Short mmCIF file of C-alpha atoms in Angstrom, two decimals:
data_model
loop_
_atom_site.label_atom_id
_atom_site.label_comp_id
_atom_site.label_asym_id
_atom_site.label_seq_id
_atom_site.Cartn_x
_atom_site.Cartn_y
_atom_site.Cartn_z
CA CYS A 1 0.22 -46.38 13.10
CA VAL A 2 3.26 -48.60 12.61
CA GLY A 3 2.68 -51.30 10.02
CA CYS A 4 -0.53 -49.78 8.67
CA VAL A 5 -1.00 -49.33 4.94
CA TRP A 6 -3.11 -46.32 3.98
CA VAL A 7 -4.85 -46.23 0.60
CA TRP A 8 -5.56 -42.77 -0.79
CA CYS A 9 -7.67 -41.69 -3.74
CA VAL A 10 -6.58 -38.24 -4.95
CA SER A 11 -8.69 -36.29 -7.44
CA ASP A 12 -9.76 -32.79 -8.29
CA CYS A 13 -13.17 -31.33 -7.49
CA GLY A 14 -14.63 -31.69 -10.98
CA GLY A 15 -18.30 -32.49 -11.42
CA GLY A 16 -17.72 -36.18 -12.16
CA ASN A 17 -15.65 -36.67 -9.02
CA ILE A 18 -18.16 -34.80 -6.87
CA GLY A 19 -20.89 -37.08 -8.22
CA LEU A 20 -18.81 -40.15 -7.37
CA TRP A 21 -18.17 -38.86 -3.84
CA LYS A 22 -21.92 -38.47 -3.35
CA GLU A 23 -22.53 -42.04 -4.50
CA LEU A 24 -19.87 -43.25 -2.08
CA GLU A 25 -21.35 -41.05 0.67
CA VAL A 26 -18.02 -39.27 0.99
CA ASN A 27 -18.03 -35.66 2.17
CA HIS A 28 -15.85 -33.09 3.90
CA GLU A 29 -16.85 -34.42 7.31
CA ASN A 30 -16.32 -38.08 6.43
CA PRO A 31 -13.81 -38.49 3.54
CA ILE A 32 -13.48 -42.27 3.93
CA PHE A 33 -15.38 -45.10 2.24
CA ASP A 34 -15.06 -48.88 2.50
CA THR A 35 -14.72 -51.32 -0.39
CA PRO A 36 -16.72 -54.60 -0.43
CA ASN A 37 -13.68 -56.45 0.94
CA GLY A 38 -13.46 -54.11 3.93
CA GLN A 39 -10.58 -51.93 2.72
CA SER A 40 -10.92 -48.32 3.86
CA ILE A 41 -9.98 -45.71 1.25
CA ILE A 42 -9.43 -42.04 2.01
CA CYS A 43 -10.56 -39.52 -0.61
CA VAL A 44 -8.21 -36.56 -0.83
CA PRO A 45 -8.99 -33.47 -2.94
CA ASP A 46 -6.05 -32.32 -5.03
CA ALA A 47 -4.38 -29.36 -3.26
CA PRO A 48 -3.20 -27.55 -6.44
CA HIS A 49 -6.74 -27.70 -7.84
CA LEU A 50 -8.13 -26.36 -4.56
CA LEU A 51 -5.64 -23.48 -4.69
CA LYS A 52 -6.87 -22.54 -8.16
CA LEU A 53 -10.47 -22.64 -6.98
CA ILE A 54 -9.64 -20.41 -4.00
CA ARG A 55 -7.91 -17.98 -6.38
CA ASN A 56 -10.90 -18.00 -8.75
CA TRP A 57 -13.43 -17.23 -6.03
CA PHE A 58 -11.11 -14.60 -4.56
CA LEU A 59 -10.88 -12.82 -7.92
CA ASP A 60 -14.47 -13.27 -9.10
CA THR A 61 -16.42 -12.77 -5.91
CA CYS A 62 -14.58 -12.04 -2.64
CA PHE A 63 -15.04 -13.36 0.86
CA ASN A 64 -16.74 -12.35 4.08
CA LEU A 65 -15.14 -13.65 7.25
CA ASN A 66 -17.03 -12.80 10.42
CA GLY A 67 -18.05 -9.44 8.98
CA ASN A 68 -14.60 -8.70 7.55
CA VAL A 69 -14.18 -8.37 3.80
CA ILE A 70 -11.35 -10.06 1.90
CA ASN A 71 -10.95 -9.08 -1.74
CA LYS A 72 -8.51 -8.29 -4.56
CA LYS A 73 -8.56 -4.48 -4.22
CA PRO A 74 -5.30 -4.32 -2.21
CA ILE A 75 -3.53 -6.47 -4.82
CA GLU A 76 -4.90 -4.38 -7.69
CA THR A 77 -3.36 -1.33 -6.05
CA LEU A 78 -0.11 -3.17 -5.36
CA ILE A 79 0.27 -4.24 -8.99
CA SER A 80 -0.53 -0.72 -10.21
CA LYS A 81 2.32 0.62 -8.06
CA ILE A 82 4.92 -1.90 -9.17
CA THR A 83 7.74 -0.28 -11.16
CA THR A 84 10.85 -1.56 -12.87
CA GLU A 85 12.99 0.41 -10.40
CA VAL A 86 11.47 -0.90 -7.20
CA ASN A 87 9.63 -4.16 -7.68
CA VAL A 88 8.80 -5.92 -4.42
CA CYS A 89 6.65 -8.51 -6.21
CA HIS A 90 8.43 -8.90 -9.52
CA LYS A 91 6.42 -11.99 -10.45
CA LEU A 92 3.02 -10.28 -10.18
CA THR A 93 1.48 -8.86 -13.35
CA PRO A 94 -2.03 -7.74 -14.37
CA MET A 95 -2.43 -11.23 -15.87
CA HIS A 96 -2.53 -12.65 -12.34
CA LEU A 97 -5.75 -10.69 -11.78
CA THR A 98 -7.41 -11.08 -15.17
CA CYS A 99 -6.42 -14.73 -15.47
CA GLU A 100 -8.72 -15.79 -18.27
CA GLY A 101 -9.33 -19.02 -20.17
CA SER A 102 -6.54 -21.57 -20.00
CA GLN A 103 -4.59 -19.33 -17.61
CA ARG A 104 -6.97 -20.47 -14.90
CA GLN A 105 -5.50 -23.96 -15.20
CA ASN A 106 -2.02 -22.65 -14.39
CA VAL A 107 -1.16 -23.53 -10.79
CA LYS A 108 1.94 -21.31 -10.84
CA LEU A 109 -0.18 -18.18 -11.43
CA ALA A 110 -2.35 -19.04 -8.43
CA ALA A 111 0.67 -19.79 -6.23
CA GLN A 112 2.40 -16.55 -7.23
CA LEU A 113 -0.71 -14.51 -6.45
CA LEU A 114 -1.45 -16.20 -3.12
CA SER A 115 2.14 -16.08 -1.93
CA HIS A 116 4.21 -14.94 1.03
CA ASN A 117 5.72 -12.19 -1.13
CA THR A 118 2.27 -10.80 -1.91
CA ALA A 119 1.14 -10.93 1.72
CA SER A 120 4.38 -9.32 2.92
CA ALA A 121 4.19 -6.51 0.37
CA LEU A 122 0.60 -5.71 1.35
CA THR A 123 1.53 -5.64 5.04
CA ARG A 124 4.66 -3.56 4.54
CA TYR A 125 3.48 -0.90 2.11
CA GLN A 126 -0.22 -0.42 3.09
CA LEU A 127 -1.12 1.05 -0.30
CA ILE A 128 -4.85 1.54 0.28
CA GLU A 129 -6.65 3.71 2.80
CA ASP A 130 -8.70 0.82 4.14
CA ILE A 131 -6.04 -0.65 6.43
CA LYS A 132 -8.42 -3.28 7.80
CA LEU A 133 -9.21 -4.62 4.34
CA ASN A 134 -5.54 -4.57 3.42
CA ASN A 135 -4.45 -6.50 6.50
CA ASN A 136 -7.35 -8.96 6.39
CA THR A 137 -6.47 -9.78 2.80
CA ALA A 138 -2.75 -10.09 3.57
CA ASN A 139 -3.41 -12.40 6.53
CA PHE A 140 -5.74 -14.58 4.47
CA ILE A 141 -3.20 -14.91 1.66
CA GLU A 142 -0.45 -15.88 4.12
CA LEU A 143 -2.74 -18.46 5.74
CA ILE A 144 -3.65 -20.05 2.41
CA LYS A 145 -0.01 -20.04 1.30
CA ASN A 146 1.04 -21.91 4.44
CA TRP A 147 -1.82 -24.40 4.09
CA PHE A 148 -0.88 -25.07 0.47
CA ASP A 149 2.76 -25.65 1.39
CA LEU A 150 1.77 -28.20 4.02
CA ALA A 151 -0.89 -29.90 1.87
CA ASN A 152 1.49 -30.11 -1.08
CA VAL A 153 4.69 -31.34 0.60
CA ALA A 154 6.75 -33.25 -1.96
CA HIS A 155 10.03 -33.96 -0.18
CA PRO A 156 9.92 -36.27 2.86
CA HIS A 157 13.20 -34.94 4.25
CA ASN A 158 12.64 -31.22 3.78
CA TYR A 159 12.69 -29.67 7.25
CA SER A 160 13.40 -26.08 6.15
CA SER A 161 10.21 -24.75 7.76
CA PRO A 162 7.21 -26.18 9.66
CA PHE A 163 4.87 -25.83 6.68
CA LYS A 164 7.19 -27.25 4.03
CA SER A 165 7.97 -30.31 6.12
CA PRO A 166 6.02 -33.59 6.23
CA TYR A 167 3.16 -33.59 8.69
CA SER A 168 4.26 -34.71 12.18
CA LYS A 169 7.72 -33.12 12.09
CA PHE A 170 6.52 -29.81 13.55
CA LEU A 171 3.23 -30.92 15.05
CA LYS A 172 2.59 -27.90 17.27
CA GLU A 173 3.00 -25.35 14.48
CA GLN A 174 1.31 -27.56 11.89
CA ASN A 175 -1.74 -28.31 14.05
CA CYS A 176 -2.12 -24.63 14.94
CA LEU A 177 -2.11 -23.80 11.25
CA LEU A 178 -4.60 -26.52 10.35
CA ASN A 179 -6.96 -25.49 13.14
CA GLU A 180 -6.87 -21.88 11.96
CA VAL A 181 -7.44 -22.85 8.34
CA TYR A 182 -10.32 -25.15 9.29
CA GLU A 183 -12.03 -22.43 11.32
CA THR A 184 -11.47 -19.89 8.55
CA ILE A 185 -12.89 -22.19 5.88
CA ASN A 186 -15.98 -23.01 7.91
CA GLN A 187 -16.71 -19.45 9.00
CA MET A 188 -15.95 -17.76 5.69
CA ARG A 189 -18.63 -17.20 3.07
CA CYS A 190 -18.30 -16.22 -0.55
CA VAL A 191 -20.21 -12.98 -1.07
CA GLY A 192 -23.68 -13.83 -2.36
CA LYS A 193 -23.55 -17.40 -1.01
CA SER A 194 -24.99 -18.66 2.24
CA CYS A 195 -23.32 -22.08 2.42
CA LEU A 196 -19.90 -23.65 1.95
CA GLN A 197 -18.68 -24.00 -1.63
CA ILE A 198 -16.90 -27.01 -3.11
CA PHE A 199 -13.43 -25.57 -2.59
CA GLN A 200 -14.20 -24.97 1.10
CA LYS A 201 -15.46 -28.50 1.63
CA GLY A 202 -12.43 -29.84 -0.22
CA GLY A 203 -10.09 -27.76 1.92
CA ALA A 204 -11.77 -28.99 5.07
CA SER A 205 -11.32 -32.59 3.88
CA THR A 206 -7.55 -32.15 3.54
CA ILE A 207 -7.46 -31.16 7.22
CA ILE A 208 -9.85 -33.75 8.65
CA ILE A 209 -7.85 -36.66 7.21
CA LEU A 210 -4.80 -35.51 9.17
#
């Protein structure tokens, strides 16, 4: 609203911060707490950290979304087919899939893996026999890429696309995206897990506050 001053507390989803959120009774359904003087503060999970967590779970486990599997197999095949002559994803390397140790702290590696170029290459070339798996994975990557662009907008006057622009400039497209991401996060399960993981709750929080 006009004249309002919003106070935000941005942090990653490390154990200490999760413990603090619990003490403040902050969660993905209610990311706001009040200070003793009545000031409301909104807790916002750090989008780059969430992207890395999504990448980690994608590589280490895989996802089940309403009975549909989403995993790294299509990307493994894509990277194995990349050549120096025809390289549709020149930034992708085996390192993006192994991604060990300190490499897991590199946001760029996560953004390059979960990118529009990756999703487009999977959709265009269909390199595995399981077309459903290929397309489900490509669609998921494109969805996460668009969410990350919108959650990580850095330039207030960038109107190059709906998802790289500040929220409210392309409300119809942006709200459609956020609704789809929210439904995906809440319906998706990491294989072997029966409940939402931290990165899913954090992702949901970034949508609820909008």
